[in-house]
Structure formats: C-alpha cells, structure tokens
XYZ file of C-alpha atoms in Angstrom:
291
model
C -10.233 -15.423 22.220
C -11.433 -18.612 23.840
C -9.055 -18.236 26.424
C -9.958 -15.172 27.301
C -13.542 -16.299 27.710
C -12.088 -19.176 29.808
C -10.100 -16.794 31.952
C -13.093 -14.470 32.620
C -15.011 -17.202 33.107
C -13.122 -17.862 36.251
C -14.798 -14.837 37.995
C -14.066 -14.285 41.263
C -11.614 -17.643 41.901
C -8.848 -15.813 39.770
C -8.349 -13.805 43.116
C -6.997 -16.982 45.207
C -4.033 -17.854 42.525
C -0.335 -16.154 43.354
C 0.355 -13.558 41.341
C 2.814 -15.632 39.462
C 0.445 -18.120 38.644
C -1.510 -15.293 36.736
C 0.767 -14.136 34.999
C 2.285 -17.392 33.369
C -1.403 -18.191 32.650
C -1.661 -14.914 30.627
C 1.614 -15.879 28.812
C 0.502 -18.746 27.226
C -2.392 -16.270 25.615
C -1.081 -14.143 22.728
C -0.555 -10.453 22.772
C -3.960 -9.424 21.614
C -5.243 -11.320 24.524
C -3.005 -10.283 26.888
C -4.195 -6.390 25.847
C -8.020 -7.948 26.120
C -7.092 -9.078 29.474
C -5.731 -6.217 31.141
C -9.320 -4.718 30.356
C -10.785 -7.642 32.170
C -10.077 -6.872 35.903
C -7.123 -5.310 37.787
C -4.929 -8.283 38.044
C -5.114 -9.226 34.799
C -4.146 -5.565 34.214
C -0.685 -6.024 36.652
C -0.383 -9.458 34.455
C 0.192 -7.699 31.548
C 2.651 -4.882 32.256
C 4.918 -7.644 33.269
C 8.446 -8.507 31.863
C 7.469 -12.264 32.338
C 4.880 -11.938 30.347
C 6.137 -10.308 27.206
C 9.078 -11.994 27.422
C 7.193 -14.845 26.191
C 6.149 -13.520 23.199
C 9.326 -12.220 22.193
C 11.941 -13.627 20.371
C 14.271 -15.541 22.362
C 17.472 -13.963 19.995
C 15.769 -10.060 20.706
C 18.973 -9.001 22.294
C 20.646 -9.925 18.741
C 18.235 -8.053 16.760
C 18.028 -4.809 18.829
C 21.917 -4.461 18.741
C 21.660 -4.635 14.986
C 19.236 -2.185 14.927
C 20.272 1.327 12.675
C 18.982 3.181 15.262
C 18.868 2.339 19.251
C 15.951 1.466 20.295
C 14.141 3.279 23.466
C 11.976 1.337 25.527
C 11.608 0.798 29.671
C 9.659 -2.166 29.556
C 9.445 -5.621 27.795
C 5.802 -4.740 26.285
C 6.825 -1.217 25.163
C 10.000 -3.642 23.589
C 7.494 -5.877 21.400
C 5.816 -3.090 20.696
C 8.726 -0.976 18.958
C 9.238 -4.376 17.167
C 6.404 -4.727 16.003
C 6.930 -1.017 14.197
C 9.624 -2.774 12.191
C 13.518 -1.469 12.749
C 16.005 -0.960 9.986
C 18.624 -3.940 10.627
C 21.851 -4.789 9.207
C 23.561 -1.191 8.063
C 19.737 -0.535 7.347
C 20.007 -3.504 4.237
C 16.886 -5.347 5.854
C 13.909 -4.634 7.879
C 12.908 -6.271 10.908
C 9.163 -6.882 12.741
C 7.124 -8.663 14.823
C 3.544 -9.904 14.081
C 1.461 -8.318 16.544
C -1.088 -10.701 17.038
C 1.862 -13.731 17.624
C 4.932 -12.379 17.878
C 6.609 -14.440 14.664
C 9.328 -12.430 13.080
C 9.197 -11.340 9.524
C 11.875 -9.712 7.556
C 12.436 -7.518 4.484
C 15.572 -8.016 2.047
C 16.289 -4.638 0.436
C 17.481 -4.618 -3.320
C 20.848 -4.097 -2.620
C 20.997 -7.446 -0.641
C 19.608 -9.185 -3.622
C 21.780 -10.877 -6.185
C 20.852 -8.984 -9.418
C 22.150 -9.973 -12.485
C 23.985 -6.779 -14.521
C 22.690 -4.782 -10.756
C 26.052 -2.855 -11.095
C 26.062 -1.563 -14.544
C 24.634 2.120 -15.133
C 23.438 0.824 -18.764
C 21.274 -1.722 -16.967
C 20.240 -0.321 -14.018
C 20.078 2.728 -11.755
C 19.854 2.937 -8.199
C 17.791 5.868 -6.338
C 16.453 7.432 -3.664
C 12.350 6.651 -3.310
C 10.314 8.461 -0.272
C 7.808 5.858 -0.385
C 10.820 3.866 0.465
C 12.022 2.012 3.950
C 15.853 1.438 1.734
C 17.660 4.753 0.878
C 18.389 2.931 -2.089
C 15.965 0.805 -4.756
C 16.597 -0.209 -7.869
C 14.967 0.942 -11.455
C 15.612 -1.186 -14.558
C 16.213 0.646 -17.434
C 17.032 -1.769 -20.162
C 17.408 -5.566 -20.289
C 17.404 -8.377 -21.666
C 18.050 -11.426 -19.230
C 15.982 -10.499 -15.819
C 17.398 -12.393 -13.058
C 16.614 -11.362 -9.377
C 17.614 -13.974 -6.227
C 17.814 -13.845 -2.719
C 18.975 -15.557 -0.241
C 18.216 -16.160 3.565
C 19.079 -18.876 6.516
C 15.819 -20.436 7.771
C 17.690 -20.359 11.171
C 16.830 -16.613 11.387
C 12.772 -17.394 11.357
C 10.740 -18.686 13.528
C 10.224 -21.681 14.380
C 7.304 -24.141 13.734
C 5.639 -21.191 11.335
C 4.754 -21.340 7.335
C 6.754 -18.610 5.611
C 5.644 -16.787 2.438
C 8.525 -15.130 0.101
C 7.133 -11.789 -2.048
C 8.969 -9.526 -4.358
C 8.196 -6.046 -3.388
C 8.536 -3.786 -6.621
C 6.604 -0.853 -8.546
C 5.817 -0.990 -12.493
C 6.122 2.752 -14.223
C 3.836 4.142 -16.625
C 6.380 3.503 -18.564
C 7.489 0.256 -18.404
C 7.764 -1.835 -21.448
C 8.697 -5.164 -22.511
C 7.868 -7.022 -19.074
C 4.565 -8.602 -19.343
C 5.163 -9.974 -22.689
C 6.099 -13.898 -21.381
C 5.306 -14.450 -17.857
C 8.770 -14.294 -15.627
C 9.445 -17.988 -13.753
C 9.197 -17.314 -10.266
C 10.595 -20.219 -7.414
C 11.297 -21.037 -3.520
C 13.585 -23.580 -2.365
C 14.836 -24.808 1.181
C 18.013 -26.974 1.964
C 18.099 -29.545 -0.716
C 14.257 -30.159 -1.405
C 13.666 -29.213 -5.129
C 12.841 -25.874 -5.965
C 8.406 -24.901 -5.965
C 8.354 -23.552 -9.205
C 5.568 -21.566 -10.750
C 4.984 -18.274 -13.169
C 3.999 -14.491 -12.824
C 2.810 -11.793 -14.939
C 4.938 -8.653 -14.471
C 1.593 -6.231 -15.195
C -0.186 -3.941 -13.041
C -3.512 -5.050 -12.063
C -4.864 -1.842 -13.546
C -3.232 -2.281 -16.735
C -5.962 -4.482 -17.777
C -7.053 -2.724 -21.305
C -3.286 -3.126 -22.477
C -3.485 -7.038 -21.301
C -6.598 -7.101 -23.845
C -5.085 -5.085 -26.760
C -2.039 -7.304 -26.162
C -3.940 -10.739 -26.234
C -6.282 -8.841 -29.639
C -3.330 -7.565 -31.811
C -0.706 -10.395 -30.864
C -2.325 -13.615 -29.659
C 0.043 -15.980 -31.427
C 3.202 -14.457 -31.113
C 2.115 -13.943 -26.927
C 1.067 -17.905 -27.043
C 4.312 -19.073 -28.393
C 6.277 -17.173 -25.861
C 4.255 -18.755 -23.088
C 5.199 -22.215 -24.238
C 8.926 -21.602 -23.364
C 7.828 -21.176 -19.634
C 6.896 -23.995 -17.274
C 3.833 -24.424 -16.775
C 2.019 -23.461 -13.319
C -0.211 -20.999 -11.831
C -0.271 -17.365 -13.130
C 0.413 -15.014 -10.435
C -0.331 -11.133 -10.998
C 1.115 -8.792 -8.711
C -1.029 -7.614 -5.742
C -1.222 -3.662 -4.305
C -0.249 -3.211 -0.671
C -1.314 -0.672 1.868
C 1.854 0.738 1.601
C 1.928 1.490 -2.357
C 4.109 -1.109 -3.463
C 3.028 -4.376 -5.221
C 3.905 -7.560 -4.462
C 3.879 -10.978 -6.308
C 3.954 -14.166 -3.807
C 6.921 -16.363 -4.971
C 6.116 -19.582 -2.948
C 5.778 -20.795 0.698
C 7.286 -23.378 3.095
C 7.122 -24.073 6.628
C 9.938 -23.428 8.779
C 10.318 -26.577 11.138
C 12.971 -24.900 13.296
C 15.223 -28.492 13.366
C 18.349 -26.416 11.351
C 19.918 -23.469 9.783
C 18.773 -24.124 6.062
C 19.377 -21.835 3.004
C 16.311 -20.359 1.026
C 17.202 -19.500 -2.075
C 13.924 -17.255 -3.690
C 14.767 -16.356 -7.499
C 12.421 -14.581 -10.004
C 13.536 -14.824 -14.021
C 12.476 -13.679 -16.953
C 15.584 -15.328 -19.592
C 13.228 -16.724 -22.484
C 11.512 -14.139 -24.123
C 15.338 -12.927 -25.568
C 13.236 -9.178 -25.786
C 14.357 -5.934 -24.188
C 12.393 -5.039 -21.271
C 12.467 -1.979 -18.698
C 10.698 0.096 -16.294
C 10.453 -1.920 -13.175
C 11.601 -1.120 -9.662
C 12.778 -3.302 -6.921
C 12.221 -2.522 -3.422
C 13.380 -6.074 -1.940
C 11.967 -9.713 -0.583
C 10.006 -9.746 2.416
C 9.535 -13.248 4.329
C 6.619 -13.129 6.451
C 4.634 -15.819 8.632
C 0.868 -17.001 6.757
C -2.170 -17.105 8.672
C-alpha cells in the first residue's frame, strides 16, 4: 500500500514517463496494488491490463502447470490467467490441487489422500475410500478400524516458491462417530533434505468435542497420563475449522530458500497407544505460503 501512496503521490509527473516505464513500475507492486492502481488514473488503468505486468506475478513454470491442468483452462489475457489460478485447478490426473495467493502470487498446493502414503490405505478392513461433495478429490479416505495410524507425504521443494516460508496441514473430518483417536495425542513432523525432522504432537479431537475431552480427563486421568508419556514431548496442536468445512491440524513449517530440489517428507502417527481407533477422514496435505 505504500507504494501505491508513492505512485499517486506522483500526481501529474506520472504523465511524462513512457508507457513502458509505467508499467514495469506497477510490476514491482503486487496484484492487489496493481487492481488499486488501475482505480487511480487512466494509465495506471492501461498498466494493469498488461501481459508485462502480470507476467510478473506469475509463476515463471505457469506453462507447466496449466498443461497439467484436468481441465483446460480459458483465459485471453495474462491477468484473467492469474486470476483462474488463483481459483485453484485440479492438477496431476486431478491427485493435487493447484493456486495462487492472490495478494502475491506464491503457489500453494493440495496433496489428495490417494497421493499420500497410508499405511494398510489398500485394505477394505482398514479403510474405505468414497465419494465426499464437500470434496475437491473424487476420492477421500474414511478409517474404519486401526490400530497403527501412519499417514506421510511427500513433495520436492523445487515445485514451491522460492524465498517463501511454507506451512504443511492435514486436511481431514472427525465423525460423530469416531472413537479411539484422541486417546494419546498422534506425533506429527516436517522435514526438508537432510535437516532433522521438527517434531511435535496433536490431539485428533474436534474443537467442539470439548465435554468428552473433560469426561475423558474426569473418569480416566491416569490411564490418559500414562499414554501421553510414550509421546515426545512438544506443543499440543488441536485441529482448526476452515471456511471450507474441513479441519486442519498445522504439521510444521520451513522456508523454502529456492537454492535446490529438496524432498519434504510431512508424516502424522499415532503407533503407541497399541488401541483400536476409527472414524477419521482424510482429505489430503496442503502446502501453503505463511504471512
């Protein structure tokens, strides 16, 4: 926003630079400025309808994505481009999602369940894949019955951006009847390349599920303390409701220095509680840039 104040600040003298001079002024803005801009005066307004312009906030790989894309995408200009990006595509046989940040044009991407490594994921006794409308996957995955929860995922930092702090989160739904999950807190962790593994602990529980947590911590206190003490220690994460419906549960961060094409490995394990457990569904892992 303080460039935009800058720019208008300029008044009348904007007039006397070339047009291209304008408009690689306006691309070192952001894309909410730009839009701010083109409100401004007229040529601000040509500024920002130009190719030149957005291509500076897209990705410099957007040819890639959009031919990966499940279904083509329509667009006649660059901006009306970052904008159908920004609407996130179905990528990859329509196994991840794919968007832009609108307000800086970093990529973020969601892993759907059946790209995750899931431990027992193809055995009917274990769990069951379906159809969900609330969905973006045609396909998510429901534990029925378990006792060793292991989910993982895997993704090349070479396909983020660049010079941008990353947060991992396991997107997933808990049923009215779910059972067995919140009992030990599951170990949840984020690596990169071959720096050790963030480690730290979550609480399978909806956050409205509170008088249970209480009755829980009333009727079995000792038996709930002893299985926390097979867990490493760290901060207790809950999950957290989105806009969309689903919850998520922030597995770690790390900052993408763009200097290589580094595995992150994201894993989420509950192994020591040795109790069946059911009832939770797994949409996928979404990597997306922090503010």
């Amino acid at each position: 926003m303080v460039k935009v104040k800058t720019m208008v600040a300029l008044g009348k003298h904007i007039y006397d630079l070339p047009d291209d001079c304008v408009s690689t002024v306006v691309s070192l803005t952001s894309p909410p400025d730009t839009l701010k801009l083109s409100l401004v005066s007229s040529i601000f307004r040509s500024a920002a309808e130009l190719d030149c312009v957005w291509d500076a906030f897209l990705p410099s790989d957007w040819q890639d994505i959009a031919t990966k894309s499940v279904t083509p995408l329509k667009f006649s200009s660059k901006k009306e481009l970052f904008s159908c990006l920004c609407n996130s595509i179905l990528i990859d046989g329509g196994n991840k999602s794919f968007a832009l940040d609108k307000s800086t044009g970093k990529k973020s991407y969601v892993i759907a369940a059946k790209e995750l490594s899931i431990l027992y994921g193809d055995e009917a006794a274990h769990w069951n894949w379906k159809t969900v409308p609330e969905s973006r996957f045609a396909e998510v995955a429901e534990l029925k019955r378990i006792s060793r929860l292991e989910i993982q995922g895997k993704m090349k930092t070479g396909e983020l951006s660049p010079n941008t702090t990353y947060g991992a989160y396991i997107l997933m739904k808990i049923s009215n009847r779910s059972f067995g999950l919140d009992s030990i807190p599951s170990e949840i962790s984020i690596s990169v390349g071959d720096q050790e593994s963030i480690s730290s602990t979550a609480y399978l529980r909806h956050s409205r599920n509170k008088k249970k947590e209480q009755l829980e911590t009333l009727f079995y206190r000792n038996r709930v303390e002893t299985l926390k003490a097979r867990v490493n220690k760290g901060e207790e994460r809950m999950p957290i409701e989105r806009k969309d419906g689903w919850l998520e549960i922030e597995l770690g961060e790390f900052y993408n220095g763009g200097n290589g094409d580094e595995e992150i490995l994201m894993k989420l394990m509950e192994v020591k509680g040795y109790h069946v457990k059911g009832g939770l569904v797994i949409e996928g892992i979404e990597l997306r840039p922090k503010h």
